Amino acid sequence: MSRPGRQALPLVTPALLVIGVLFLFPGVYNVVLAFQDLTPFDAPGDAEWAGLANFQAVLTDPLVGSAAVNTVFWLTAATVIIRLVIGMGLALLLHSRVLHRWRLRGFARTAVLVPWMVPPVVAVACWKWIFDGNTGVLNQFLVAIGVLPEGVPFLAQTSTVWWSVIAIIVWRELPFVVIVLLAGLQSVPEEQYEAAALDGAGRWASFRHITLPSLRPVITVVVLMTVIQTFNNFVYVWLSTGGGPGTYTQVLATQLYSKAFVANSLGEGAAIGLAMTAVMAVFALAYLRVSDRGRVEA
Amino acid sequence: MAASAAVALCLGLAACSGDDSGGDGPVKLVFRQFDPESEIGGLKTAVDAWNGSHPDIQVELQTLSPNNIQQFAREANSGSGPDINQVAFADVAFVANSKILQPLDEYLGAGKDDLLATDMVTFEDKTWAVPWTADTMALVYNKEKLGSNKPPTTWEELATTAASIKNGFCFPAAGSQTSAQWFAINYYLWSHGGAFIQNTNGAWSTGATKEQLTSALDFFNGLFTSGATSKSFQAVQDYSDPSIVNGLATGDCAMSYMPPATFATLTKQAGDKVTSAPMPSGLTDGATHLGGRALAVNRNSKHPDQAYEVIKYLTSAETFKTYSQYPASKKTLTELDVPEAQKGYVEQLPHSRSMARYIGSDLTVASIQQLVNQQFSAVYSGQSSSADAAQAILDGLAKGLKG
């Protein structure tokens, strides 16, 4: 090893150790586990080699297929798109001169952050109460104003359950999108809007030709990060519906949990985990590429 | 300098992690239980009383709620964990199979004959835990709301009575893995001659016909279509959900079912407005389940003798003077002075049978519970017909039993 290399080694060793112990080892162990037969009650040394049996069991399970569709469409695509649209609207509102003029900007920005301060478990518990068919405030309100003749069990019927879960996720996770987009908006030079106004551009034209193109890198990062955060999310679905009614809201993360900790097959759980990791790796690589491109352009 | 600090830190940590009962000090034992804090006031009193009268053996009561037996397994497999661990009956076989408990036969001796549910704590002819508390689900009802109707003694009577009252029968009917509809479904099936799986001369197979399962699915779905149960209960997972407990207390619900600890909490709120009765067919042997908790000694405990001394105290009548559970000791059970409202439980308990009927196959009880809850929920929500759901349950069980 060259002299500069030898000098650098002690400096990078702690970081390499952290990466190795906290990230590399669990990742490799998960791969090994996917080929083993082991229950949560056994010591790792008791594991037996299972070959491809875990993958075969997972791939032939129709529930895993429907869970994958739910994960991609409902849990990830729908919530990311809705967060992006509402988040953009709120970010524009928070950036507007109107709120500034009314001296409400500080209050509004704090208010938007409130859901983020609520732990997800507490948020789900509160929303379950809101959605309750008998005593929930939403049902009581809708019945009181005559929209519904009687309470609706939002989390128990197929026509409403996914929209209810999406409402919980969007409410709790929206602040991140708003904050990042707001930061992006604040970096767009005001002169561009003034020049566009002189040229006769209206608000929509300014938004379309100045705001959106300027925010494109930020939006790309937000989309990639929220997809990565949401795709492997377990808490919202498990706590709000447990995957029901029936298996209607099962997602890959809840399937992973069921295989590993309900059926006590850590190997099958690890096999699902590997598949999820492969999908996430694509998004993570895209995210790294976008970040790198941003750095080069800067 | 940094190296010296690291060595000093390691030595300090080593000193902290050593046996804390070395020397002449008292033996310190950790006793971990998983019931919610709201239900263990009496247990705390009993443990405090032990600590007061046994300065040489001090017990630290630890609560890790809800039940997480896998956490105990992780700790025990890594050489740590509490000395005494409360274990649900259904979990004993898993931790016994992993040999992370100490066999207790030499301590128990002939005392084992006095205990209920010993089949749930015996594995490979050894006793791995001491049955501690016994419970079952009894029918609980609001006397005023039920009116002149008598508590139903059959499931068919329950459906008829409940349909004649608004919210006649409130029960947790969610499709989640832990949903407590599982108990009522089993009670119905057992009282109609079926079971989800059965062991015949060591061979496991499905224990109900498609017709029996279809009938069970139609029965529970019928409670919603007849108006006996509000559809909002399809999102309720637990018998202690406020919609059930408050419903019974205020009279919004006429009947439900729950274990004794939840009933005790309910009576604090509702007073004598509520009372208990045996479940439909609850006085038929084996038509209801005998659940409960056992006490096990961690194989890593350095003080198994003292741990067993504490277990003996916890299973004694003295503990149950303040701890509002039913003891799994037949002798202690007979010594209990049970309030009139709890008579339903006491009448039913001798007829209840443990879940041992489901233990020992390649399927875990939790995975049968998940499959059943999902399929029943699928029928309630209109995703499946009862015949399709029955077939799905049979297919799922058969696949699981193959391993």
XYZ file of C-alpha atoms in Angstrom:
701
model
C 0.000 0.000 0.000
C 1.281 3.482 -0.857
C 2.148 5.954 1.898
C -0.967 8.161 1.355
C -3.063 4.976 1.370
C -1.540 3.875 4.702
C -2.201 7.285 6.197
C -5.822 7.256 5.085
C -6.562 3.781 6.433
C -7.008 4.731 10.136
C -9.223 7.598 9.065
C -11.618 5.540 6.975
C -11.602 2.407 9.176
C -14.303 3.621 11.640
C -16.624 4.513 8.764
C -15.957 1.173 7.050
C -16.624 -0.656 10.319
C -19.950 1.128 10.791
C -20.969 0.387 7.207
C -19.844 -3.217 7.524
C -21.534 -3.938 10.853
C -24.739 -1.960 10.440
C -25.423 -2.294 6.700
C -23.290 -4.891 4.937
C -23.575 -7.694 7.505
C -27.402 -7.510 7.901
C -27.752 -7.358 4.101
C -25.583 -10.396 3.529
C -27.216 -12.235 6.439
C -30.638 -11.565 4.922
C -29.455 -13.211 1.683
C -28.190 -16.231 3.631
C -31.434 -16.389 5.636
C -33.464 -16.566 2.424
C -31.854 -19.942 1.748
C -32.360 -21.277 5.276
C -35.073 -22.865 7.368
C -35.188 -21.025 10.720
C -37.873 -19.850 13.158
C -37.741 -16.724 15.347
C -37.390 -19.011 18.374
C -34.216 -20.725 17.178
C -30.634 -19.629 17.578
C -29.045 -18.762 14.194
C -26.813 -21.821 14.535
C -29.873 -24.098 14.375
C -30.675 -23.047 10.804
C -30.992 -25.745 8.134
C -30.200 -25.247 4.454
C -33.413 -24.921 2.410
C -32.070 -24.230 -1.060
C -34.599 -22.393 -3.225
C -37.620 -23.686 -1.286
C -38.323 -20.302 0.330
C -38.318 -18.526 -3.033
C -40.521 -21.222 -4.518
C -43.012 -20.895 -1.649
C -43.121 -17.114 -1.971
C -43.379 -17.034 -5.763
C -46.212 -19.574 -5.855
C -48.222 -17.807 -3.165
C -51.022 -15.836 -4.894
C -51.257 -13.522 -1.883
C -47.719 -12.294 -2.509
C -48.704 -11.364 -6.077
C -51.735 -9.330 -4.982
C -49.675 -7.768 -2.191
C -47.090 -6.673 -4.795
C -49.827 -5.016 -6.895
C -51.239 -3.275 -3.808
C -47.755 -2.121 -2.820
C -46.978 -0.628 -6.215
C -50.352 0.882 -7.049
C -52.143 1.843 -3.828
C -49.443 2.156 -1.209
C -46.759 3.772 -3.350
C -47.984 5.284 -6.650
C -51.271 6.683 -5.346
C -49.863 8.175 -2.146
C -46.784 9.629 -3.851
C -48.816 11.305 -6.602
C -51.388 12.711 -4.170
C -48.660 13.946 -1.837
C -46.906 15.618 -4.731
C -50.037 17.399 -6.005
C -51.267 18.560 -2.582
C -47.710 19.266 -1.451
C -47.108 21.506 -4.449
C -50.328 23.409 -3.757
C -49.457 23.908 -0.099
C -45.863 24.886 -0.888
C -47.121 27.529 -3.343
C -49.578 28.789 -0.720
C -46.887 28.987 1.956
C -44.630 30.835 -0.491
C -47.342 33.265 -1.578
C -47.336 36.965 -0.844
C -50.885 36.737 0.534
C -49.855 34.806 3.646
C -46.886 37.127 4.068
C -49.135 40.173 3.820
C -51.540 38.747 6.404
C -48.595 37.814 8.646
C -49.702 34.205 8.645
C -46.684 32.659 6.953
C -44.961 31.550 10.185
C -48.161 30.154 11.649
C -49.072 28.310 8.440
C -45.605 26.766 8.089
C -45.733 25.544 11.698
C -49.248 24.181 11.227
C -48.198 22.200 8.150
C -45.434 20.552 10.167
C -47.757 19.315 12.938
C -48.561 15.892 11.385
C -44.844 15.198 11.095
C -44.449 15.680 14.843
C -47.052 13.007 15.587
C -45.555 9.495 15.864
C -47.019 7.239 13.123
C -48.505 4.822 15.670
C -50.361 7.654 17.405
C -51.453 9.083 14.051
C -52.969 5.741 13.002
C -54.709 5.322 16.379
C -56.271 8.790 16.018
C -57.364 8.166 12.437
C -58.900 4.809 13.368
C -60.981 6.657 15.912
C -61.942 9.303 13.335
C -62.974 6.579 10.840
C -64.857 4.447 13.392
C -68.263 3.459 12.064
C -70.133 4.053 15.329
C -68.377 6.702 17.324
C -65.979 8.241 14.776
C -66.190 12.005 14.394
C -66.164 11.800 10.608
C -69.202 9.518 10.562
C -70.995 11.550 13.211
C -70.405 14.703 11.162
C -71.522 13.123 7.889
C -74.632 11.661 9.504
C -75.422 14.977 11.246
C -75.340 16.967 7.991
C -77.370 14.322 6.207
C -74.711 13.058 3.781
C -74.935 9.529 5.207
C -77.998 7.816 6.676
C -75.754 5.833 9.080
C -72.078 5.467 9.922
C -69.768 3.775 7.422
C -66.952 1.469 8.591
C -64.370 3.157 6.367
C -61.602 0.722 7.281
C -63.717 -2.397 6.819
C -65.282 -2.105 3.383
C -63.445 -2.562 0.111
C -64.872 0.578 -1.477
C -63.378 2.879 1.153
C -60.497 1.084 2.851
C -57.643 2.001 0.510
C -58.733 5.642 0.312
C -58.819 5.735 4.115
C -55.317 4.276 4.369
C -54.117 6.735 1.722
C -55.642 9.605 3.734
C -53.664 8.528 6.804
C -50.388 8.225 4.893
C -50.822 11.482 2.997
C -51.736 13.403 6.173
C -48.765 12.073 8.134
C -46.132 12.229 5.384
C -47.169 15.389 3.519
C -44.992 17.856 5.492
C -41.770 16.380 4.092
C -42.929 17.042 0.529
C -44.149 20.547 1.379
C -40.908 21.520 3.128
C -38.670 20.287 0.314
C -40.781 21.896 -2.411
C -40.959 25.126 -0.421
C -37.167 25.175 -0.179
C -37.055 24.649 -3.942
C -39.498 27.521 -4.532
C -37.427 29.862 -2.400
C -34.411 29.217 -4.597
C -36.151 30.340 -7.814
C -34.913 33.908 -8.567
C -37.690 36.478 -8.218
C -36.314 38.343 -11.260
C -37.496 35.545 -13.536
C -41.112 36.101 -12.476
C -40.725 39.894 -12.846
C -39.292 39.513 -16.363
C -42.084 37.094 -17.310
C -44.689 39.526 -15.963
C -43.196 42.313 -18.086
C -43.568 40.020 -21.094
C -47.233 39.565 -20.221
C -47.087 36.091 -18.688
C -49.972 35.261 -16.363
C -49.762 33.158 -13.189
C -50.383 29.860 -14.937
C -47.782 30.621 -17.632
C -45.245 31.607 -14.942
C -45.929 28.419 -13.041
C -45.677 26.268 -16.146
C -42.616 27.869 -17.730
C -40.622 29.058 -14.707
C -41.690 27.298 -11.486
C -42.070 23.746 -12.770
C -38.841 23.647 -14.827
C -36.915 25.190 -11.922
C -38.340 22.652 -9.495
C -37.778 19.635 -11.738
C -34.614 18.411 -9.912
C -36.281 18.920 -6.530
C -39.439 17.108 -7.649
C -37.348 14.198 -8.936
C -35.574 13.872 -5.607
C -38.853 14.154 -3.682
C -40.487 11.463 -5.827
C -37.563 9.077 -5.454
C -37.257 9.607 -1.706
C -40.981 9.256 -1.016
C -41.143 6.129 -3.186
C -38.270 4.583 -1.221
C -39.859 5.607 2.111
C -43.287 4.299 1.194
C -42.658 1.117 -0.781
C -41.384 -0.781 2.242
C -43.728 0.822 4.765
C -45.374 -1.569 7.201
C -46.788 0.545 9.994
C -49.687 2.307 8.295
C -51.324 -0.740 6.750
C -50.649 -3.138 9.607
C -51.936 -0.836 12.321
C -54.941 0.520 10.457
C -56.332 -2.590 8.753
C -54.016 -5.518 9.512
C -54.187 -6.217 5.771
C -57.984 -6.543 5.754
C -60.825 -6.645 5.047
C -59.950 -10.159 3.974
C -56.613 -9.704 2.262
C -57.657 -6.567 0.420
C -54.927 -4.281 1.790
C -52.087 -6.772 2.171
C -48.806 -5.253 0.979
C -45.362 -6.786 0.635
C -44.198 -5.509 4.031
C -47.185 -7.058 5.833
C -46.687 -10.284 3.879
C -43.055 -10.301 4.948
C -44.119 -9.897 8.578
C -46.774 -12.613 8.288
C -44.357 -15.110 6.783
C -41.525 -14.356 9.197
C -43.324 -13.775 12.478
C -46.811 -15.288 12.180
C -45.978 -18.443 10.231
C -42.521 -18.425 11.900
C -40.671 -18.850 8.601
C -37.824 -16.349 8.693
C -36.502 -17.738 5.399
C -39.697 -16.922 3.466
C -39.788 -13.476 5.061
C -36.172 -12.922 4.000
C -37.006 -14.036 0.443
C -39.750 -11.377 0.224
C -37.322 -8.881 1.749
C -34.788 -9.642 -0.974
C -37.354 -9.029 -3.702
C -38.301 -5.716 -2.068
C -34.639 -4.776 -1.794
C -34.127 -5.437 -5.503
C -36.967 -3.061 -6.408
C -35.725 -0.443 -3.961
C -32.210 -0.737 -5.346
C -33.478 0.487 -8.728
C -34.968 3.591 -7.121
C -31.931 4.110 -4.910
C -29.620 3.961 -7.945
C -31.843 6.429 -9.782
C -31.732 8.710 -6.738
C -27.928 8.516 -6.561
C -27.670 9.256 -10.261
C -29.927 12.309 -9.960
C -27.997 13.554 -6.910
C -24.679 13.083 -8.709
C -25.939 14.898 -11.782
C -27.097 17.779 -9.576
C -23.659 17.950 -7.955
C -21.865 17.986 -11.329
C -24.171 20.705 -12.663
C -23.594 22.749 -9.497
C -4.965 8.047 26.027
C -7.834 6.961 23.800
C -6.835 3.347 24.310
C -6.809 3.800 28.090
C -10.254 5.370 27.944
C -11.544 2.484 25.843
C -10.126 -0.089 28.270
C -11.616 1.780 31.218
C -14.989 1.918 29.439
C -14.882 -1.808 28.671
C -13.998 -2.634 32.263
C -16.808 -0.418 33.474
C -19.309 -2.058 31.147
C -18.075 -5.519 32.134
C -18.602 -4.620 35.760
C -22.145 -3.445 34.993
C -23.061 -6.586 33.074
C -21.837 -8.998 35.703
C -23.978 -10.983 38.106
C -25.694 -8.335 40.157
C -26.310 -10.655 43.057
C -22.745 -11.545 43.793
C -21.371 -11.315 47.287
C -23.678 -11.133 50.276
C -26.377 -8.981 48.703
C -29.895 -10.195 47.980
C -30.636 -12.322 44.909
C -32.226 -10.091 42.322
C -34.681 -11.667 39.895
C -36.383 -10.100 36.919
C -39.979 -11.208 36.326
C -41.400 -10.122 32.960
C -45.123 -10.118 32.174
C -47.088 -8.828 29.181
C -50.550 -7.783 30.384
C -51.330 -4.048 30.144
C -50.481 -1.870 33.130
C -54.194 -1.222 33.697
C -54.729 -4.914 34.527
C -51.779 -5.620 36.823
C -52.333 -3.367 39.821
C -53.064 -6.420 41.965
C -49.987 -8.230 40.678
C -47.803 -5.274 41.614
C -49.254 -5.383 45.107
C -48.454 -9.101 45.357
C -44.875 -8.591 44.133
C -44.383 -5.709 46.566
C -45.624 -7.957 49.359
C -43.083 -10.629 48.344
C -40.252 -8.105 48.274
C -41.295 -6.817 51.680
C -41.227 -10.240 53.277
C -38.214 -11.680 51.380
C -35.278 -9.291 51.690
C -32.948 -12.034 50.416
C -34.836 -12.509 47.091
C -35.915 -9.290 45.449
C -38.137 -9.356 42.368
C -38.233 -6.644 39.739
C -41.548 -6.686 37.871
C -41.034 -5.829 34.214
C -43.891 -5.189 31.779
C -43.439 -5.730 28.058
C -46.909 -5.343 26.592
C -48.310 -6.669 24.304
C -47.056 -10.218 24.351
C -43.787 -10.553 22.427
C -42.459 -14.043 22.958
C -40.015 -13.630 20.077
C -38.267 -10.846 21.992
C -37.793 -13.233 24.912
C -36.475 -15.884 22.492
C -33.952 -13.428 21.044
C -32.717 -12.474 24.503
C -32.577 -16.053 25.788
C -30.753 -17.265 22.679
C -28.138 -14.576 23.259
C -27.616 -15.614 26.897
C -29.715 -12.962 28.635
C -33.393 -12.232 29.348
C -35.543 -12.156 32.478
C -35.270 -14.926 35.079
C -39.000 -15.580 35.108
C -41.058 -14.998 31.991
C -44.809 -15.018 31.609
C -45.653 -17.116 28.550
C -49.032 -17.505 26.869
C -50.095 -21.173 26.822
C -49.990 -21.229 23.021
C -46.356 -20.067 22.983
C -44.872 -22.562 25.431
C -44.282 -25.241 22.774
C -42.184 -22.883 20.626
C -39.851 -21.786 23.406
C -39.686 -25.324 24.794
C -38.730 -26.648 21.361
C -35.872 -24.157 21.245
C -34.680 -25.328 24.703
C -34.422 -21.807 26.083
C -36.386 -22.666 29.235
C -35.449 -24.790 32.231
C -37.470 -28.003 32.695
C -39.438 -27.733 35.927
C -40.435 -31.348 36.615
C -38.100 -31.782 39.571
C -39.596 -28.702 41.222
C -43.216 -29.469 40.399
C -43.280 -33.112 41.425
C -46.800 -34.276 42.215
C -48.002 -30.660 42.295
C -48.521 -30.893 38.544
C -51.730 -32.870 39.082
C -53.286 -29.823 40.723
C -52.842 -27.688 37.599
C -55.101 -26.976 34.629
C -53.849 -27.004 31.035
C -50.725 -29.057 31.739
C -50.947 -30.365 28.158
C -50.041 -26.858 26.984
C -46.796 -26.735 28.979
C -45.574 -30.275 28.330
C -43.225 -30.921 25.441
C -41.220 -34.087 24.799
C -42.437 -35.434 28.166
C -40.986 -32.552 30.130
C -42.769 -29.672 31.863
C -41.368 -26.351 30.675
C -43.615 -23.894 32.488
C -46.094 -23.739 35.360
C -49.687 -22.909 34.362
C -50.416 -19.728 36.282
C -53.695 -18.144 35.266
C -56.660 -19.633 33.460
C -59.198 -17.793 31.407
C -61.832 -18.237 28.785
C -64.262 -16.028 26.939
C -67.659 -15.778 28.597
C -70.758 -14.063 27.322
C -71.009 -10.570 28.805
C -74.221 -8.598 28.591
C -75.911 -5.384 29.620
C -78.869 -6.515 31.722
C -81.122 -3.597 30.832
C -80.406 -3.798 27.092
C -81.006 -7.546 27.002
C -84.314 -6.866 28.731
C -86.552 -9.821 29.301
C -84.452 -12.059 27.023
C -82.482 -14.756 28.766
C -78.789 -15.150 27.922
C -78.687 -17.508 24.909
C -77.520 -21.059 25.504
C -76.992 -21.993 21.851
C -75.495 -20.092 18.948
C -78.787 -20.233 17.087
C -80.536 -18.659 20.088
C -77.882 -15.975 20.174
C -78.536 -15.067 16.535
C -82.300 -14.863 17.106
C -82.062 -12.858 20.333
C -79.402 -10.497 18.961
C -81.400 -9.815 15.793
C -84.342 -8.625 17.891
C -82.243 -5.891 19.548
C -80.290 -3.056 17.923
C -76.588 -3.945 18.291
C -77.640 -7.170 19.948
C -74.224 -8.803 19.627
C -71.082 -6.668 19.335
C -67.947 -8.587 18.492
C -64.524 -7.816 17.028
C -64.843 -8.938 13.401
C -61.785 -7.404 11.719
C -59.763 -9.525 9.308
C -56.405 -8.835 10.937
C -54.242 -11.653 12.242
C -54.900 -10.873 15.910
C -58.630 -10.218 15.557
C -60.520 -11.757 18.467
C -63.350 -13.046 16.259
C -61.112 -16.122 16.156
C -62.408 -17.238 19.552
C -66.096 -16.999 18.692
C -65.533 -18.746 15.363
C -63.779 -21.636 17.081
C -66.456 -21.879 19.778
C -69.118 -22.068 17.082
C -67.204 -24.698 15.130
C -66.346 -26.816 18.187
C -69.941 -26.757 19.380
C -71.004 -27.984 15.941
C -68.597 -30.912 15.874
C -65.708 -29.441 13.872
C -62.233 -28.026 14.400
C -59.822 -26.372 12.013
C -57.208 -29.109 12.298
C -57.122 -32.428 14.101
C -54.561 -34.976 15.135
C -55.524 -38.586 14.543
C -52.927 -41.039 15.840
C -50.136 -38.572 15.212
C -51.284 -37.578 11.718
C -52.561 -34.031 11.218
C -55.427 -33.216 8.875
C -58.149 -30.615 8.435
C -60.843 -31.092 11.055
C -63.950 -29.651 9.437
C -65.865 -30.307 6.258
C -66.537 -27.624 3.684
C -70.204 -27.693 4.720
C -69.321 -27.085 8.383
C -67.089 -24.158 7.496
C -69.642 -22.708 5.094
C -72.242 -22.943 7.828
C -69.938 -21.118 10.276
C -69.219 -18.410 7.696
C -72.930 -17.998 6.950
C -73.725 -17.813 10.651
C -71.305 -14.968 11.401
C -72.059 -13.123 8.178
C -75.755 -13.514 9.018
C -75.233 -11.506 12.198
C -74.405 -8.499 10.006
C -77.152 -9.046 7.448
C -79.810 -9.530 10.134
C -78.773 -6.327 11.910
C -77.719 -8.202 15.053
C -74.252 -6.710 14.664
C -73.442 -3.303 13.204
C -71.107 -3.391 10.205
C -68.790 -0.996 12.023
C -67.564 -3.961 14.081
C -65.921 -5.338 10.934
C -63.121 -2.854 11.659
C -62.798 -3.765 15.353
C -59.934 -6.069 16.251
C -60.139 -6.550 19.990
C -62.733 -7.341 22.653
C -61.319 -4.473 24.737
C -62.018 -1.950 21.943
C -63.846 1.111 23.340
C -66.764 0.514 20.963
C -67.423 -2.795 22.728
C -66.516 -1.915 26.315
C -68.228 1.482 26.243
C -71.092 -0.002 24.239
C -71.780 -2.569 26.936
C -71.396 0.011 29.699
C -73.749 2.540 28.116
C -76.233 0.022 26.751
C -75.424 0.614 23.085
C -74.472 -3.063 22.882
C -76.500 -5.850 24.430
C -74.005 -8.748 24.328
C -70.391 -9.478 23.611
C -67.646 -11.779 24.907
C -64.378 -11.116 26.666
C -61.866 -12.665 29.083
C -62.157 -12.053 32.839
C -59.478 -9.350 33.047
C -61.303 -7.196 30.485
C -64.595 -7.916 32.243
C -63.076 -6.699 35.523
C -62.114 -3.427 33.805
C -65.622 -3.158 32.335
C -67.327 -3.622 35.717
C -65.300 -0.741 37.140
C -66.951 1.450 34.503
C -70.393 -0.125 34.290
C -70.927 -1.402 37.824
C -73.755 -3.915 38.110
C -75.279 -2.989 34.745
C -73.255 -5.805 33.218
C -72.893 -9.426 34.115
C -71.541 -12.656 32.620
C -72.993 -15.978 31.509
C -71.465 -19.024 29.829
C -70.990 -18.686 26.073
C -73.568 -20.450 23.869
C -72.930 -24.182 24.381
C -70.321 -23.098 26.923
C -71.327 -25.799 29.373
C -70.564 -28.495 26.792
C -67.144 -30.014 27.357
C -64.596 -28.722 24.881
C -66.862 -26.150 23.234
C -64.825 -23.212 24.571
C -61.124 -22.667 25.016
C -59.070 -22.700 28.174
C -56.511 -19.963 27.753
C -54.133 -18.452 30.174
C -50.586 -17.724 31.080
C -47.772 -19.857 32.363
C -44.623 -18.951 34.240
C -41.309 -20.198 32.873
C -37.735 -19.998 34.085
C -35.156 -18.769 31.575
C -32.380 -21.314 31.007
C -29.915 -18.440 31.531
C -31.177 -17.667 35.034
C -28.401 -18.007 37.580
C -30.949 -18.558 40.348
C -33.443 -21.194 39.213
C -34.159 -22.351 42.775
C -35.082 -18.881 43.913
C -37.003 -18.287 40.675
C -39.123 -21.352 41.399
C -39.719 -20.104 44.961
C -41.160 -16.929 43.460
C -43.276 -18.949 41.005
C -44.695 -20.960 43.891
C -45.691 -17.708 45.577
C -47.194 -16.287 42.374
C -49.371 -19.381 41.902
C -50.545 -19.372 45.522
C -53.896 -18.178 46.850
C -52.094 -15.252 48.506
C -51.228 -13.698 45.124
C -54.754 -14.176 43.793
C -56.167 -12.268 46.754
C -55.058 -9.098 44.991
C -54.467 -10.273 41.395
C -57.807 -10.286 39.561
C -57.256 -13.380 37.427
C -58.391 -16.962 37.814
C -55.627 -19.292 39.012
C -54.672 -22.329 36.954
C -54.280 -24.218 40.227
C -57.467 -26.192 40.861
C -56.950 -25.934 44.628
C -56.449 -22.173 44.552
C -59.432 -21.797 42.225
C -61.745 -23.438 44.750
C -60.490 -21.090 47.465
C -61.471 -17.990 45.482
C -64.434 -15.867 46.470
C -65.891 -14.966 43.063
C -68.367 -12.069 42.687
C -71.827 -12.968 41.386
C -71.247 -11.140 38.070
C -68.305 -13.416 37.249
C -70.209 -16.663 37.759
C -70.425 -17.157 34.000
C -66.672 -17.662 33.844
C -66.539 -19.963 36.831
C -69.361 -22.134 35.483
C -67.732 -22.385 32.070
C -64.073 -22.891 33.048
C -64.345 -26.566 34.070
C -65.788 -27.349 30.610
C -63.184 -25.403 28.640
C -60.333 -27.208 26.893
C -56.935 -25.858 25.994
C -55.763 -25.057 22.473
C -53.493 -28.103 22.689
C -55.756 -29.546 19.999
C -53.998 -27.186 17.565
C -50.434 -27.553 18.858
C -47.803 -29.767 17.282
C -48.485 -29.541 13.562
C -46.418 -27.583 11.026
C -49.005 -24.790 11.251
C -48.721 -22.247 14.044
C -51.919 -21.301 15.846
C -51.216 -17.702 14.792
C -51.117 -18.638 11.116
C -54.398 -20.600 11.374
C -55.876 -17.575 13.122
C -54.678 -15.273 10.344
C -56.059 -17.487 7.588
C -59.446 -17.874 9.300
C -59.822 -14.195 10.197
C -58.922 -13.149 6.652
C -61.425 -15.480 5.026
C -64.288 -14.614 7.380
C -63.547 -10.930 6.814
C -63.498 -11.532 3.048
C -67.067 -12.859 3.280
C -68.291 -9.949 5.434
C -66.858 -7.446 2.950
C -68.288 -9.226 -0.078
C -64.942 -10.299 -1.565
C -65.790 -14.008 -1.333
C -68.832 -16.211 -1.094
C -68.991 -18.374 2.016
C -68.417 -21.521 -0.088
C -65.286 -20.045 -1.704
C -63.980 -18.823 1.638
C -64.573 -22.255 3.198
C -62.623 -23.861 0.364
C -59.839 -21.287 0.762
C -59.583 -22.122 4.462
C -59.424 -25.861 3.735
C -56.811 -25.329 1.009
C -54.727 -23.054 3.231
C -54.831 -25.496 6.119
C -53.984 -28.468 3.908
C -51.058 -26.601 2.370
C -49.761 -25.544 5.780
C -50.073 -29.030 7.236
C -47.879 -30.388 4.437
C -45.110 -28.165 5.817
